[in-house]
mmCIF file of C-alpha atoms in Angstrom:
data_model
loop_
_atom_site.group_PDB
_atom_site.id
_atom_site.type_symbol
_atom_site.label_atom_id
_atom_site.label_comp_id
_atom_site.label_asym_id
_atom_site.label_seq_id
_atom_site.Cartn_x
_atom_site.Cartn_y
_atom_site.Cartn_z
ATOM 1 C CA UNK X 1 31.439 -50.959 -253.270
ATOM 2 C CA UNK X 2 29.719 -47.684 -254.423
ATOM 3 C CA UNK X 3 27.004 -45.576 -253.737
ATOM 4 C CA UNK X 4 25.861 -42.751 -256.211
ATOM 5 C CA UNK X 5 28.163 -43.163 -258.671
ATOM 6 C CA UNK X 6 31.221 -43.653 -256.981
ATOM 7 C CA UNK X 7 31.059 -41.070 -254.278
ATOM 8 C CA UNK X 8 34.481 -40.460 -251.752
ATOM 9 C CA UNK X 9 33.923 -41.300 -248.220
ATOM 10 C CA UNK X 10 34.406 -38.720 -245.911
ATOM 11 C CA UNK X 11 36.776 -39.606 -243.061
ATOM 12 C CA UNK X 12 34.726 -38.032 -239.825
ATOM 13 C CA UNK X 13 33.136 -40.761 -237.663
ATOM 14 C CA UNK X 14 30.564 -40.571 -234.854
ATOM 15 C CA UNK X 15 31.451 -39.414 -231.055
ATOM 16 C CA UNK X 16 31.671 -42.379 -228.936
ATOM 17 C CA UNK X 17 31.455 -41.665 -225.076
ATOM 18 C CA UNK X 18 34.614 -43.344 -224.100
ATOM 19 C CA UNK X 19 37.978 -42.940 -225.572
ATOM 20 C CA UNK X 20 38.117 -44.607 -229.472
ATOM 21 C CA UNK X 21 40.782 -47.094 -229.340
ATOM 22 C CA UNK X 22 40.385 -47.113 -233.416
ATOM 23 C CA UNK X 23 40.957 -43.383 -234.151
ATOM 24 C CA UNK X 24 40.660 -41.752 -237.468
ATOM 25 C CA UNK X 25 44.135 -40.312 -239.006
ATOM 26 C CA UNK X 26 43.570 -36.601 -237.734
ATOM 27 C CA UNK X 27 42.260 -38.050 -233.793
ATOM 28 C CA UNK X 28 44.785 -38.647 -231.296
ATOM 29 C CA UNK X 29 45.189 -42.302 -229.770
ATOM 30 C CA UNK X 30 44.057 -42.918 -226.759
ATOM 31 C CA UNK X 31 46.071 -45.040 -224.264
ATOM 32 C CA UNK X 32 45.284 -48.098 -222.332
ATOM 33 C CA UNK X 33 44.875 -45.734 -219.017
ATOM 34 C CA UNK X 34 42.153 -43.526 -220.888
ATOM 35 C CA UNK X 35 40.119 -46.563 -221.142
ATOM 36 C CA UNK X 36 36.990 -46.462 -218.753
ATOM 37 C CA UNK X 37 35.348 -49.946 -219.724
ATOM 38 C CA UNK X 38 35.911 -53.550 -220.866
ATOM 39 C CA UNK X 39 36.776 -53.455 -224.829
ATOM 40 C CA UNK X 40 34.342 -55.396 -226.009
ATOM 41 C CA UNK X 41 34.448 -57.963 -229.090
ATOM 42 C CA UNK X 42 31.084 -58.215 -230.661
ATOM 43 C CA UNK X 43 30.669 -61.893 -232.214
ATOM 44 C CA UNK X 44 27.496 -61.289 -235.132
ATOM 45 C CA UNK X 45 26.861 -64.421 -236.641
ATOM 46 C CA UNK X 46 24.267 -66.207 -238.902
ATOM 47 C CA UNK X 47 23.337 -69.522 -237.782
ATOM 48 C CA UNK X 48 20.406 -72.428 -239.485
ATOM 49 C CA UNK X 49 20.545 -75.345 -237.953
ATOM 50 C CA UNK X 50 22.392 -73.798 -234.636
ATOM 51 C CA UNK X 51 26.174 -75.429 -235.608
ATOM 52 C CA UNK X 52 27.213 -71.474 -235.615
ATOM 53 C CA UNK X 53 26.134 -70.642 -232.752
ATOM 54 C CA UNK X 54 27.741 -73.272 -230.522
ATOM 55 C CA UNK X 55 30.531 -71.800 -231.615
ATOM 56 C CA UNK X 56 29.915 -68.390 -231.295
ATOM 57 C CA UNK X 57 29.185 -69.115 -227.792
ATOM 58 C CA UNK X 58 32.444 -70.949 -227.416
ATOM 59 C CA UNK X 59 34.280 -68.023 -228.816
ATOM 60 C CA UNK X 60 32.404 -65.655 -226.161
ATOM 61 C CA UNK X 61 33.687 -68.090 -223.853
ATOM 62 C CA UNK X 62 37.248 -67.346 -224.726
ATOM 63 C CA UNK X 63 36.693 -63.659 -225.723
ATOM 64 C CA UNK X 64 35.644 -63.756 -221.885
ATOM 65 C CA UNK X 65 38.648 -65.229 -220.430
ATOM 66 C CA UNK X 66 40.993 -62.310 -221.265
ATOM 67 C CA UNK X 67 40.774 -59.747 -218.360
ATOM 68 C CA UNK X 68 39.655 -56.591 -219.244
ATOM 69 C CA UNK X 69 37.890 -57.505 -222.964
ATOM 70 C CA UNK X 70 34.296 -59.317 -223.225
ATOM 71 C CA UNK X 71 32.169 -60.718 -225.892
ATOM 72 C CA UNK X 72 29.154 -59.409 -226.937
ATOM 73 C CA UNK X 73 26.570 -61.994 -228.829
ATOM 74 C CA UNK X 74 24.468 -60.687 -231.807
ATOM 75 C CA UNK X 75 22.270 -62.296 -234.885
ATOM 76 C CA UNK X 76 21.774 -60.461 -238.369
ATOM 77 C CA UNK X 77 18.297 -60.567 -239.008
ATOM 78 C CA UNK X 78 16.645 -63.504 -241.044
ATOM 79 C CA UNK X 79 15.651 -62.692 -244.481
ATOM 80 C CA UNK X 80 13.665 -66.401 -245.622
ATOM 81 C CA UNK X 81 9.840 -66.032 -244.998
ATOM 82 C CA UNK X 82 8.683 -68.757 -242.417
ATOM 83 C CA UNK X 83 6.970 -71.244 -244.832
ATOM 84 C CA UNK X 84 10.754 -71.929 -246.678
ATOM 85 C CA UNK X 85 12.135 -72.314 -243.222
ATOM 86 C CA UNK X 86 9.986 -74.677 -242.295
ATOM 87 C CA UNK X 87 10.051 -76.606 -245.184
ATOM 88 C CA UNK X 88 13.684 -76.697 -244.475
ATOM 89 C CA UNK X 89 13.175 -77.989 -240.858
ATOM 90 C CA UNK X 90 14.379 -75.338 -239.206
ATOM 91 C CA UNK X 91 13.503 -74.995 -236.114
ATOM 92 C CA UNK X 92 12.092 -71.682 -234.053
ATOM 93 C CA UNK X 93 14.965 -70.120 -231.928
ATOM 94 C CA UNK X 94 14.381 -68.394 -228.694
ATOM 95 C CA UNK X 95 17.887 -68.025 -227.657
ATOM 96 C CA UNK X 96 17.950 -64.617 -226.295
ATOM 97 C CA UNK X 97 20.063 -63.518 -228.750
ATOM 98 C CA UNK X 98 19.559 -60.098 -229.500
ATOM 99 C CA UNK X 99 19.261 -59.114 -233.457
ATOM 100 C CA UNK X 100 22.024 -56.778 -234.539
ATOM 101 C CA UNK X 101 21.509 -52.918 -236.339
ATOM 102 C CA UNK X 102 24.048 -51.432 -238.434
ATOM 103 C CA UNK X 103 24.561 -48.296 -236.417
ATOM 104 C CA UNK X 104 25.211 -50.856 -233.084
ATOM 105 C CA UNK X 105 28.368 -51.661 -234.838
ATOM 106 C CA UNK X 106 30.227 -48.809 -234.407
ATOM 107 C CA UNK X 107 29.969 -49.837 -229.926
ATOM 108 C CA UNK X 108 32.538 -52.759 -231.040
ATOM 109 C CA UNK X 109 36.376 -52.892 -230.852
ATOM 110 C CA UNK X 110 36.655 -55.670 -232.216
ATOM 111 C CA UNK X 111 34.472 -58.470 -234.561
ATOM 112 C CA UNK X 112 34.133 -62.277 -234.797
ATOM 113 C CA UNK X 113 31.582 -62.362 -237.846
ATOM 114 C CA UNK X 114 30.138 -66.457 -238.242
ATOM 115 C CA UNK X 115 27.862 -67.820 -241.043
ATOM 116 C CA UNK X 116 27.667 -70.605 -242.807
ATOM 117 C CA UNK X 117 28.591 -71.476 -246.318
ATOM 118 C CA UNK X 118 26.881 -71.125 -249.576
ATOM 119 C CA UNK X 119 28.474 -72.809 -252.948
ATOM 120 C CA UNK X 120 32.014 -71.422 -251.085
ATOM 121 C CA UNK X 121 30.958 -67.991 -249.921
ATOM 122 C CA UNK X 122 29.089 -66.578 -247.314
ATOM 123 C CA UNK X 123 25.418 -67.575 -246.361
ATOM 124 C CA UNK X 124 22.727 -64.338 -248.363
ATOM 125 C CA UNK X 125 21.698 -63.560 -244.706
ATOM 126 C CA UNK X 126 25.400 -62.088 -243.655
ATOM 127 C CA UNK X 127 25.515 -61.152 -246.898
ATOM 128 C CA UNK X 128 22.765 -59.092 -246.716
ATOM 129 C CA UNK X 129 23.502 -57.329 -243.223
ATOM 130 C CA UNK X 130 26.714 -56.267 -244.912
ATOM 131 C CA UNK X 131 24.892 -54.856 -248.075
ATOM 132 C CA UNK X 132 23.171 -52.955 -244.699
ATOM 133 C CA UNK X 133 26.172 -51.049 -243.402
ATOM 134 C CA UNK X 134 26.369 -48.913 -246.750
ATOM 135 C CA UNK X 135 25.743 -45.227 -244.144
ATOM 136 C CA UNK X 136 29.327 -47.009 -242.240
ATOM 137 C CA UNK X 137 31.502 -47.389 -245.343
ATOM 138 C CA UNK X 138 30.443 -43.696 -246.586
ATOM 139 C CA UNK X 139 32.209 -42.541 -243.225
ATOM 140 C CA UNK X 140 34.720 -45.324 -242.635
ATOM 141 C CA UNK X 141 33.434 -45.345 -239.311
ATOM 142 C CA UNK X 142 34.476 -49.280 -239.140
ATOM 143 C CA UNK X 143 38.102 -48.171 -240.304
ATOM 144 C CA UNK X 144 40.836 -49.764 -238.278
ATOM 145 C CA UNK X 145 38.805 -52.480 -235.932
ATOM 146 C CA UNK X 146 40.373 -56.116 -236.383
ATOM 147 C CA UNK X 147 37.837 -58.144 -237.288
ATOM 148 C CA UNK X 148 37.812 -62.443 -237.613
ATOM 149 C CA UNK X 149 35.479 -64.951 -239.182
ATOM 150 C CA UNK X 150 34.427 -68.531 -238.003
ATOM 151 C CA UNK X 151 32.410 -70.632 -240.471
ATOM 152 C CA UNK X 152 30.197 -73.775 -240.847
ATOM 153 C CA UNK X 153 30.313 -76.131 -244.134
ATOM 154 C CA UNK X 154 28.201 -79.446 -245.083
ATOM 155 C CA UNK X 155 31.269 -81.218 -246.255
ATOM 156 C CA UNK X 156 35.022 -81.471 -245.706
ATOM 157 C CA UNK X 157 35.740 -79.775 -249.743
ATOM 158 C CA UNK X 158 32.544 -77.408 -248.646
ATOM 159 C CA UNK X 159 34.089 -74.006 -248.649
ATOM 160 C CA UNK X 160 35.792 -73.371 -245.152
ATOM 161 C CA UNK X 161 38.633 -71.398 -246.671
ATOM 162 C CA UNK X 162 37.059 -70.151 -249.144
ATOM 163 C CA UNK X 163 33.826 -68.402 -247.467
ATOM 164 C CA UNK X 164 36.672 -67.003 -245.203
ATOM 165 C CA UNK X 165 38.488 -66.122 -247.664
ATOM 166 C CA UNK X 166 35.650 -64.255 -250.010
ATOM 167 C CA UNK X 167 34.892 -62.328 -246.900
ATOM 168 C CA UNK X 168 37.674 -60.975 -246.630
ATOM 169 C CA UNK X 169 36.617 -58.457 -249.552
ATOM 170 C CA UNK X 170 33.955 -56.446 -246.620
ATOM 171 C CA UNK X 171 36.392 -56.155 -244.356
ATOM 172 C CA UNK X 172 38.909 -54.255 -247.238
ATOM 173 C CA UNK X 173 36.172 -52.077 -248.007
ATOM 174 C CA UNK X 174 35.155 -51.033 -244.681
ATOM 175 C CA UNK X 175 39.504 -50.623 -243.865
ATOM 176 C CA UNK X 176 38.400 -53.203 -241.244
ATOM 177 C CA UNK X 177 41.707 -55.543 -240.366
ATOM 178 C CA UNK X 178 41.470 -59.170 -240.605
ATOM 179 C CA UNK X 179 42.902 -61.166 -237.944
ATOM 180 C CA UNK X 180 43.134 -64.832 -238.993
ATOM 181 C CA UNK X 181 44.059 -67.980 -236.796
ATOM 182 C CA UNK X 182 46.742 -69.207 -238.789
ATOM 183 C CA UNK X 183 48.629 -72.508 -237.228
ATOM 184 C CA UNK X 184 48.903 -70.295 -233.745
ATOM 185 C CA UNK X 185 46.396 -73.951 -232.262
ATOM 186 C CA UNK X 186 49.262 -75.509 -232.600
ATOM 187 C CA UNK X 187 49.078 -79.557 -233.271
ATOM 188 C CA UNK X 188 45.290 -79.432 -233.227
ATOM 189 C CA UNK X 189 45.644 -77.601 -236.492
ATOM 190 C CA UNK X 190 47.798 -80.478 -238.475
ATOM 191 C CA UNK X 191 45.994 -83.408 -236.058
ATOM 192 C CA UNK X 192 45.129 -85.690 -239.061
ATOM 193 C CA UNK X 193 43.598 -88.271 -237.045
ATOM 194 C CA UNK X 194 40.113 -87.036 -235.921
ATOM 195 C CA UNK X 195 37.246 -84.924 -238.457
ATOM 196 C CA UNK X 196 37.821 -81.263 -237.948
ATOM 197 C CA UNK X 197 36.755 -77.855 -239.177
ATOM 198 C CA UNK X 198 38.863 -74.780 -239.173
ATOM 199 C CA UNK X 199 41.641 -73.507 -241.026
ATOM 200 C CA UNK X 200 44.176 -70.933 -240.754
ATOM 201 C CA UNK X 201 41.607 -68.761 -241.866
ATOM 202 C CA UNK X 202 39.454 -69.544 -238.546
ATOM 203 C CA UNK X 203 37.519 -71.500 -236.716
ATOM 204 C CA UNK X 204 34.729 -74.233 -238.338
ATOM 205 C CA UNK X 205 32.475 -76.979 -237.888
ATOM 206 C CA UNK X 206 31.028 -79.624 -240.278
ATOM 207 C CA UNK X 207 27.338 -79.887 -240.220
ATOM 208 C CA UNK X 208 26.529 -82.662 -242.652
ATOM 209 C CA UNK X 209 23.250 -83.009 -243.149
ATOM 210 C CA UNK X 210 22.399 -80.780 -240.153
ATOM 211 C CA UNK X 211 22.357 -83.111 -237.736
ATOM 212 C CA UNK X 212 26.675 -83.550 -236.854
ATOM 213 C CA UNK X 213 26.926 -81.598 -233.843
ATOM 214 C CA UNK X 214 30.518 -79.825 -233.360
ATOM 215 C CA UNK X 215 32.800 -82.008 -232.216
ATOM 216 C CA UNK X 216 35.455 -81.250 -228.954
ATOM 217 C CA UNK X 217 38.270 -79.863 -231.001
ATOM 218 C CA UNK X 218 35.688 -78.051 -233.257
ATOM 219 C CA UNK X 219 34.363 -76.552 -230.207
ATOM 220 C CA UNK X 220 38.435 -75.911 -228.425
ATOM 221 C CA UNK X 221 39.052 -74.085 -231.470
ATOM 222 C CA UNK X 222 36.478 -71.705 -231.207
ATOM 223 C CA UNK X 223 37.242 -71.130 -227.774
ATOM 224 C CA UNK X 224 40.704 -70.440 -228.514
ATOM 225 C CA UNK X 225 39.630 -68.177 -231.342
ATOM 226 C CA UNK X 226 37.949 -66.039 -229.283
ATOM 227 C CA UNK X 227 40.575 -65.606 -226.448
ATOM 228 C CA UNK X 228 43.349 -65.163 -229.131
ATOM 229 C CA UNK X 229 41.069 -62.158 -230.878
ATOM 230 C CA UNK X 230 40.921 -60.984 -227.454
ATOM 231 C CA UNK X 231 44.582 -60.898 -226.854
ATOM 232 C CA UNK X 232 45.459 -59.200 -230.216
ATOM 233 C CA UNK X 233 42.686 -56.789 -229.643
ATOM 234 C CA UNK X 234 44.785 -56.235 -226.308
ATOM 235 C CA UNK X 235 48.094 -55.702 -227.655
ATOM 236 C CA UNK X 236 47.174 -53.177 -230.685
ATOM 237 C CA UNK X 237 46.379 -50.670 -227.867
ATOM 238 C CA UNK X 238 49.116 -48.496 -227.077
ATOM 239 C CA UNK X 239 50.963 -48.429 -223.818
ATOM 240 C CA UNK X 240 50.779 -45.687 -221.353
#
């Protein structure tokens, strides 16, 4: 990713009230003791037919049942006018879900970034909140957080690796650190005998036409994504 011809990002970030538990190379570390509030684990997600964000809401769910860490709930912003929407059937939201800003990011420990998949990559609208954070990758100011994805597909061949997978590319240019699943579900990831998104990658549903809801283990998963994000999130801090 470049910006005026290749320019080298600087390594200063912004002043953050508390103590950063993602320091820059020439900041001290802050220990768990320093903290004065809940880390908190922003889930930003893209969602059409609503499929992501059942699960995003199951992964606050488990973000929420690790003591001392909570998930936060944000949207990108839409970029399809209304008339293509609605010739889509999608319908209105009024969730409550608040619309994410670039600069917000940098209030996160941690992410859980969901969108569903186009051709095997992420959906244009994530793509084009991440085209947003240029002013963050000039500074790095993203360097260091862990960082997950969850995904939706159409079909069982429909991408849910690889729209993980092709993410991963934002995350190495922002010196973000990806935090997959892999087989930590245990038999619920090798379970051959029910439909299931997800992959080692993270959690994922199948949509079908738009009108499969998630199914139980489709919706465990997520849950347990989010409390295992949590708990990692957890253990990179350093002890007192």
């Amino acid at each position: 990713m470049g910006k005026g011809g290749g320019c080298v990002p600087s390594k200063n970030r912004a002043s953050v009230a508390v103590s950063d538990p993602h320091p820059t190379p020439d900041q001290p570390k802050s220990t768990a003791g320093e903290i004065s509030r809940n880390l908190r684990i922003f889930i930003v997600y893209y969602s059409m037919y609503g499929h992501v964000h059942l699960l995003a809401k199951m992964m606050k769910k488990g973000v929420d049942a690790v003591d001392g860490v909570e998930g936060v709930l944000f949207k990108v912003p839409e970029t399809l006018p209304l008339e293509t929407l609605e010739q889509m059937r999608v319908q209105p939201k009024d969730d409550g879900v608040p619309v994410i800003s670039a600069e917000e990011m940098v209030e996160a420990d941690g992410f859980l970034f969901g969108f569903p998949t186009r051709y095997g990559s992420m959906a244009a609208q994530m793509k084009s909140f991440f085209d947003s954070t240029i002013d963050l990758w000039e500074d790095q100011r993203l360097a260091g957080i862990p960082a997950g994805f969850f995904v939706s597909t159409g079909t069982q061949g429909g991408g849910q690796e690889t729209t993980a997978l092709t993410a991963v590319t934002l995350l190495a240019h922002h010196g973000m650190v990806y935090v997959p699943i892999g087989y930590t579900f245990g038999s619920g990831m090798t379970n051959l005998e029910s439909l299931r998104g997800g992959s080692p990658y993270g959690a994922g549903v199948f949509s079908g036409d738009g009108s499969r809801p998630p199914s139980s283990i489709e919706l465990d998963l997520a849950h347990y994504q989010g409390k295992y994000m949590a708990t990692i999130l957890k253990k990179s801090l350093p002890h007192p």
